[in-house]
CSV table of C-alpha atoms in Angstrom, one decimal:
chain,number,residue,atom,x,y,z
D,841,MET,CA,-42.9,3.9,-9.4
D,842,THR,CA,-42.2,7.1,-11.7
D,843,ALA,CA,-39.4,7.0,-14.5
D,844,LYS,CA,-37.2,9.6,-12.5
D,845,ASN,CA,-37.2,7.2,-9.3
D,846,GLU,CA,-36.2,4.2,-11.4
D,847,ASP,CA,-33.6,6.4,-12.7
D,848,ILE,CA,-32.5,7.2,-9.2
D,849,ASP,CA,-32.6,3.5,-7.9
D,850,ALA,CA,-30.6,2.5,-10.8
D,851,ALA,CA,-27.8,4.9,-10.1
D,852,ALA,CA,-27.4,4.2,-6.6
D,853,GLY,CA,-27.3,0.5,-7.4
D,854,ALA,CA,-24.9,1.2,-10.0
D,855,GLY,CA,-22.9,3.1,-7.3
D,856,THR,CA,-23.2,0.4,-5.0
D,857,VAL,CA,-21.5,-2.1,-7.6
D,858,ALA,CA,-19.2,0.2,-8.4
D,859,SER,CA,-18.0,1.0,-4.6
D,860,ARG,CA,-17.9,-3.0,-4.2
D,861,TRP,CA,-15.4,-3.4,-7.0
D,862,ALA,CA,-13.5,-0.4,-5.8
D,863,PHE,CA,-12.9,-2.1,-2.5
D,864,ALA,CA,-12.1,-5.5,-4.0
D,865,ALA,CA,-9.3,-3.6,-6.0
D,866,LEU,CA,-8.3,-2.0,-2.8
D,867,LEU,CA,-7.8,-5.4,-1.1
D,868,GLY,CA,-6.5,-7.1,-4.2
D,869,GLY,CA,-3.9,-4.5,-4.3
D,870,ASN,CA,-2.8,-5.0,-0.9
D,871,ILE,CA,-2.4,-8.7,-1.2
D,872,ALA,CA,-0.3,-8.4,-4.2
D,873,LEU,CA,1.9,-6.2,-2.7
D,874,SER,CA,2.2,-8.6,0.5
D,875,LEU,CA,4.1,-11.1,-1.8
D,876,GLY,CA,6.9,-8.5,-2.5
D,877,ALA,CA,8.7,-9.3,0.8
D,878,MET,CA,9.2,-13.0,-0.2
D,879,LEU,CA,10.0,-12.0,-3.6
D,880,VAL,CA,12.7,-9.4,-2.6
D,881,ARG,CA,14.2,-12.4,-0.3
D,882,LEU,CA,14.5,-14.5,-3.5
D,883,ALA,CA,16.1,-11.8,-5.7
D,884,ASP,CA,19.8,-12.1,-5.9
D,885,THR,CA,20.6,-8.2,-6.2
D,886,GLY,CA,21.0,-5.9,-3.1
D,887,PRO,CA,17.9,-4.6,-1.4
D,888,VAL,CA,17.7,-1.3,-3.0
D,889,ALA,CA,18.6,-2.6,-6.1
D,890,SER,CA,15.8,-5.0,-6.1
D,891,ALA,CA,13.6,-2.1,-5.7
D,892,PHE,CA,14.9,-0.4,-8.7
D,893,TRP,CA,14.2,-3.4,-10.8
D,894,ARG,CA,10.8,-3.4,-9.3
D,895,ILE,CA,10.0,0.1,-11.0
D,896,ALA,CA,12.2,-0.1,-14.0
D,897,LEU,CA,11.0,-3.4,-15.4
D,898,ALA,CA,7.4,-2.2,-14.6
D,899,LEU,CA,7.8,1.1,-16.4
D,900,PRO,CA,7.1,0.1,-19.9
D,901,LEU,CA,4.0,-1.8,-19.4
D,902,LEU,CA,3.0,1.7,-17.2
D,903,ALA,CA,4.0,4.0,-20.0
D,904,LEU,CA,2.2,2.0,-22.6
D,905,PHE,CA,-1.2,1.9,-20.5
D,906,ALA,CA,-0.8,5.5,-19.3
D,907,TRP,CA,-0.5,6.6,-23.1
D,908,ARG,CA,-3.5,4.4,-24.2
D,909,GLU,CA,-5.4,6.0,-21.2
D,910,SER,CA,-4.7,9.4,-22.2
D,911,SER,CA,-4.7,9.1,-25.8
D,912,GLY,CA,-1.3,10.7,-25.9
D,913,ARG,CA,-2.3,14.1,-24.3
D,914,ALA,CA,0.2,15.8,-22.1
D,915,PRO,CA,-0.9,16.3,-18.3
D,916,PRO,CA,-1.2,19.3,-16.6
D,917,ARG,CA,2.2,20.7,-15.1
D,918,ARG,CA,1.0,21.0,-11.7
D,919,ALA,CA,-0.2,17.6,-11.7
D,920,ILE,CA,3.4,16.2,-13.0
D,921,ILE,CA,5.1,18.2,-10.1
D,922,VAL,CA,3.1,16.5,-7.4
D,923,THR,CA,3.3,13.1,-8.9
D,924,ALA,CA,6.9,13.7,-9.5
D,925,ALA,CA,7.2,14.6,-5.5
D,926,ALA,CA,5.4,11.3,-5.0
D,927,GLY,CA,7.3,9.0,-6.8
D,928,VAL,CA,10.4,10.5,-5.0
D,929,PHE,CA,8.8,9.6,-1.4
D,930,PHE,CA,7.9,6.3,-2.7
D,931,ALA,CA,11.7,5.8,-3.8
D,932,LEU,CA,12.8,6.9,-0.4
D,933,ASP,CA,10.1,4.5,1.3
D,934,LEU,CA,11.3,1.5,-1.0
D,935,ALA,CA,15.0,2.2,0.3
D,936,ALA,CA,14.5,2.8,3.5
D,937,TRP,CA,12.1,-0.3,3.9
D,938,HIS,CA,14.4,-2.6,1.9
D,939,LEU,CA,17.5,-1.4,4.2
D,940,GLY,CA,15.6,-1.8,7.1
D,941,ILE,CA,14.7,-5.6,6.7
D,942,LEU,CA,18.3,-6.6,6.6
D,943,GLN,CA,19.0,-4.7,9.9
D,944,THR,CA,16.3,-6.2,12.1
D,945,LYS,CA,13.9,-8.9,12.1
D,946,VAL,CA,11.2,-9.7,9.4
D,947,ALA,CA,8.6,-9.0,12.2
D,948,ASN,CA,9.9,-5.7,13.1
D,949,ALA,CA,10.1,-4.5,9.9
D,950,THR,CA,6.6,-5.3,8.7
D,951,LEU,CA,5.3,-3.9,12.2
D,952,PHE,CA,6.7,-0.6,11.8
D,953,GLY,CA,6.5,-0.4,7.9
D,954,ASN,CA,3.1,-1.0,8.2
D,955,SER,CA,2.9,2.2,10.7
D,956,ALA,CA,1.5,3.9,7.5
D,957,SER,CA,-1.9,2.5,8.4
D,958,LEU,CA,-2.1,4.2,11.5
D,959,PHE,CA,-0.7,7.5,10.1
D,960,LEU,CA,-3.6,7.8,7.4
D,961,ILE,CA,-5.8,7.1,9.7
D,962,LEU,CA,-4.8,10.1,12.0
D,963,TRP,CA,-4.5,12.1,9.0
D,964,GLY,CA,-8.0,11.3,7.8
D,965,ILE,CA,-9.3,12.0,11.3
D,966,PHE,CA,-7.2,15.6,10.9
D,967,VAL,CA,-8.6,16.2,7.4
D,968,ALA,CA,-12.3,15.5,8.1
D,969,ARG,CA,-12.3,16.6,11.7
D,970,ILE,CA,-14.4,13.7,12.6
D,971,LEU,CA,-14.0,11.0,15.0
D,972,PRO,CA,-14.9,7.6,14.3
D,973,ARG,CA,-17.3,5.9,16.2
D,974,GLY,CA,-19.9,2.8,16.0
D,975,TRP,CA,-18.6,0.1,13.3
D,976,GLN,CA,-15.7,2.2,11.9
D,977,ALA,CA,-14.1,2.5,15.5
D,978,LEU,CA,-14.8,-1.0,16.4
D,979,ALA,CA,-13.1,-2.0,13.1
D,980,ILE,CA,-9.7,0.3,14.0
D,981,VAL,CA,-9.7,-1.5,17.3
D,982,LEU,CA,-10.1,-5.1,15.5
D,983,ALA,CA,-7.6,-4.2,12.9
D,984,PHE,CA,-4.8,-3.0,15.1
D,985,ALA,CA,-5.3,-5.7,17.6
D,986,GLY,CA,-5.2,-8.4,15.1
D,987,SER,CA,-2.1,-7.0,13.8
D,988,ALA,CA,-0.5,-6.8,17.1
D,989,LEU,CA,-1.0,-10.6,17.6
D,990,LEU,CA,0.3,-11.6,13.9
D,991,MET,CA,3.3,-9.6,14.8
D,992,GLY,CA,3.5,-10.3,18.6
D,993,GLN,CA,4.8,-13.3,19.1
D,994,SER,CA,7.9,-12.7,16.6
D,995,TYR,CA,8.4,-9.1,17.5
D,996,GLU,CA,11.5,-8.4,19.5
D,997,LEU,CA,12.6,-4.8,21.0
D,998,SER,CA,16.6,-5.0,20.9
D,999,PRO,CA,19.1,-2.3,20.8
D,1000,ASP,CA,20.8,-4.3,18.0
D,1001,TYR,CA,17.6,-3.9,15.8
D,1002,LEU,CA,17.1,-0.1,16.5
D,1003,VAL,CA,18.5,1.3,13.2
D,1004,GLY,CA,16.5,-1.4,11.3
D,1005,ASP,CA,13.0,-0.3,13.4
D,1006,LEU,CA,13.9,3.3,12.6
D,1007,LEU,CA,14.4,2.9,9.1
D,1008,SER,CA,11.2,0.8,8.6
D,1009,LEU,CA,9.2,3.3,10.6
D,1010,LEU,CA,10.6,6.0,8.4
D,1011,ALA,CA,9.7,3.9,5.5
D,1012,GLY,CA,5.8,4.0,7.2
D,1013,VAL,CA,5.8,8.0,7.4
D,1014,LEU,CA,7.3,8.3,3.7
D,1015,TYR,CA,4.6,5.7,2.3
D,1016,THR,CA,2.1,7.9,4.1
D,1017,VAL,CA,3.1,11.0,2.2
D,1018,TYR,CA,3.2,9.4,-0.8
D,1019,MET,CA,-0.3,8.0,-0.7
D,1020,ILE,CA,-1.5,11.2,0.6
D,1021,LEU,CA,-0.2,13.0,-2.6
D,1022,MET,CA,-1.3,10.1,-5.0
D,1023,GLN,CA,-4.7,10.6,-3.6
D,1024,ARG,CA,-4.7,14.5,-4.2
D,1025,VAL,CA,-3.2,14.3,-7.9
D,1026,ARG,CA,-5.9,11.5,-8.8
D,1027,GLY,CA,-8.7,14.3,-8.8
D,1028,THR,CA,-6.6,15.4,-12.2
D,1029,LEU,CA,-4.8,12.5,-13.4
D,1030,ALA,CA,-6.3,9.0,-14.4
D,1031,PRO,CA,-4.5,5.9,-12.7
D,1032,TRP,CA,-2.4,4.7,-15.0
D,1033,THR,CA,-1.1,8.0,-16.0
D,1034,ALA,CA,-0.3,8.9,-12.1
D,1035,LEU,CA,1.4,5.8,-11.5
D,1036,GLY,CA,3.6,5.7,-14.8
D,1037,ILE,CA,4.8,9.3,-13.6
D,1038,SER,CA,5.3,8.4,-10.3
D,1039,SER,CA,7.4,5.5,-11.2
D,1040,PHE,CA,9.6,7.3,-13.8
D,1041,PHE,CA,10.4,9.6,-10.9
D,1042,SER,CA,11.2,6.8,-8.6
D,1043,ALA,CA,13.4,4.8,-10.8
D,1044,PRO,CA,16.5,7.1,-11.0
D,1045,VAL,CA,16.3,7.8,-7.1
D,1046,LEU,CA,16.7,4.2,-6.5
D,1047,LEU,CA,19.2,3.3,-8.9
D,1048,GLY,CA,21.4,6.2,-7.6
D,1049,ALA,CA,21.0,5.0,-3.9
D,1050,ALA,CA,21.8,1.5,-4.9
D,1051,LEU,CA,25.0,2.6,-6.5
D,1052,ALA,CA,26.0,4.6,-3.8
D,1053,LEU,CA,25.6,1.8,-1.4
D,1054,GLY,CA,27.9,-0.5,-3.5
D,1055,GLU,CA,25.2,-3.1,-3.9
D,1056,ALA,CA,24.9,-6.0,-6.6
D,1057,VAL,CA,22.6,-4.1,-9.4
D,1058,MET,CA,22.5,-6.8,-12.1
D,1059,PRO,CA,21.0,-10.2,-11.2
D,1060,GLN,CA,21.6,-13.6,-12.4
D,1061,SER,CA,18.3,-14.6,-12.2
D,1062,TRP,CA,15.4,-12.4,-13.5
D,1063,THR,CA,12.6,-14.2,-12.4
D,1064,PRO,CA,12.0,-13.1,-8.9
D,1065,LEU,CA,12.4,-9.3,-10.0
D,1066,ILE,CA,9.9,-9.7,-13.1
D,1067,LEU,CA,7.3,-11.2,-10.6
D,1068,LEU,CA,8.2,-8.4,-8.4
D,1069,ALA,CA,7.6,-5.9,-10.6
D,1070,LEU,CA,4.5,-7.3,-12.0
D,1071,THR,CA,2.8,-8.4,-8.7
D,1072,SER,CA,3.7,-5.2,-6.7
D,1073,GLN,CA,4.2,-2.5,-9.0
D,1074,VAL,CA,1.7,-3.2,-12.0
D,1075,ILE,CA,-1.0,-5.0,-10.1
D,1076,GLY,CA,-0.5,-4.1,-6.3
D,1077,GLN,CA,0.2,-0.1,-7.2
D,1078,GLY,CA,-2.1,-0.1,-10.1
D,1079,LEU,CA,-5.4,-1.5,-8.3
D,1080,ILE,CA,-4.7,0.6,-5.2
D,1081,ILE,CA,-4.0,4.1,-7.1
D,1082,TRP,CA,-7.2,3.3,-9.0
D,1083,SER,CA,-9.3,3.1,-6.3
D,1084,LEU,CA,-7.7,5.7,-4.0
D,1085,PRO,CA,-10.3,8.5,-5.2
D,1086,ARG,CA,-13.2,6.4,-3.9
D,1087,PHE,CA,-12.2,5.9,-0.2
D,1088,SER,CA,-11.3,7.9,2.7
D,1089,PRO,CA,-7.6,7.8,4.2
D,1090,LEU,CA,-9.3,5.6,7.4
D,1091,VAL,CA,-10.3,2.8,4.8
D,1092,ILE,CA,-7.2,3.1,2.8
D,1093,GLY,CA,-5.3,2.9,6.4
D,1094,LEU,CA,-7.0,-0.2,7.2
D,1095,THR,CA,-6.7,-2.3,4.2
D,1096,LEU,CA,-2.9,-1.9,4.5
D,1097,LEU,CA,-3.0,-4.0,7.4
D,1098,VAL,CA,-4.2,-7.0,5.2
D,1099,GLN,CA,-0.4,-7.0,4.0
D,1100,PRO,CA,1.1,-8.6,7.2
D,1101,ALA,CA,-1.5,-11.0,7.7
D,1102,VAL,CA,-1.3,-12.0,4.1
D,1103,ALA,CA,2.8,-11.9,4.6
D,1104,ALA,CA,2.5,-14.2,7.4
D,1105,PHE,CA,0.4,-16.7,5.7
D,1106,ALA,CA,2.8,-16.4,2.8
D,1107,GLY,CA,5.9,-17.0,4.9
D,1108,TRP,CA,4.1,-20.1,6.4
D,1109,TRP,CA,3.0,-21.5,2.9
D,1110,VAL,CA,6.5,-20.8,1.4
D,1111,PHE,CA,8.9,-20.7,3.7
D,1112,GLY,CA,7.6,-23.0,6.5
D,1113,GLU,CA,7.6,-20.2,9.0
D,1114,THR,CA,5.4,-21.2,12.2
D,1115,LEU,CA,1.9,-20.0,12.3
D,1116,GLY,CA,0.0,-21.0,15.2
D,1117,PRO,CA,-3.5,-20.3,16.5
D,1118,ILE,CA,-2.7,-16.9,17.8
D,1119,ASP,CA,-1.8,-15.9,14.6
D,1120,ILE,CA,-4.7,-17.3,12.5
D,1121,PHE,CA,-6.9,-15.7,15.2
D,1122,GLY,CA,-5.1,-12.3,14.6
D,1123,GLY,CA,-5.3,-12.8,11.0
D,1124,MET,CA,-9.5,-13.3,11.4
D,1125,MET,CA,-9.6,-9.9,13.3
D,1126,VAL,CA,-8.0,-8.2,10.9
D,1127,GLY,CA,-10.5,-10.0,8.3
D,1128,ALA,CA,-13.7,-8.9,10.4
D,1129,ALA,CA,-12.4,-5.3,10.8
D,1130,LEU,CA,-12.4,-5.1,6.7
D,1131,VAL,CA,-16.0,-6.4,6.8
D,1132,LEU,CA,-17.0,-3.6,9.6
D,1133,ILE,CA,-15.3,-0.7,7.8
D,1134,ARG,CA,-18.0,-1.2,5.0
D,1135,LEU,CA,-20.7,-1.1,7.2
D,1136,PRO,CA,-22.3,2.2,7.5
D,1137,SER,CA,-21.7,4.4,10.7
D,1138,ARG,CA,-24.1,7.2,11.4
D,1139,ARG,CA,-22.7,7.9,14.9
D,1140,VAL,CA,-19.8,10.7,13.9
D,1141,ARG,CA,-18.8,13.4,16.4
D,1142,PRO,CA,-16.9,16.4,14.9
D,1143,ILE,CA,-13.7,17.0,16.9
């Protein structure tokens, strides 16, 4: 084997290892985010106020990481504008999602809130103009079928939950826009810088919304909010934003479905919520989809 071929093989191996780490980060970020609903329940502030503290308490760490990452250099102005817009969409997503939880069943809010997974897949198909086939198509079917089984037993369609359902669906749309903008700006900005800027612009929007709604802003117990900031914003969003440039919207959308699966198991473990065989089977289907989406699919068809 020539030295050139050895270099090519080494580069390919390094790329495979990097891809595995990136996918592990994407999964880990979604698992961390899935703990957010549980911590919001435990917080003694209003729902939008808890979202504000999630951002505000994480900001000093994010600012430190961003400064070390960029060595104090100012990012391009256009990138700041796009990231600021992403931060506003993210703030509106959190506000809609947290308000929706209070006006519908948790299962309904989880189902509609994770509609971003479907929207991202559709966006990926629209941008790439390639219809998923082979393993990718099977992964999509398994992921959505598994999520339907997880949510289907507790989901309830009722006029009493209409406002909450619509707010949760709106949150899914807003989160989709946030993810698209952040993926786009990650070609220019490093991950902590991008997350720090977006969070900086999210915080005042959330604080203003919490005050306008007359919510209790100052907590009696800081523990749930500190844990929410660390797990959801620093670890969860940090890992996801870092891995964004390495995957298509289709893969990113599918991994979002990890959140309802982990949330269901967390609800069973922490709150003693019922978790039957159908729920477990649904979670296994989501897991199988995540394995399949990593397999190469050569059968693609332009649309």
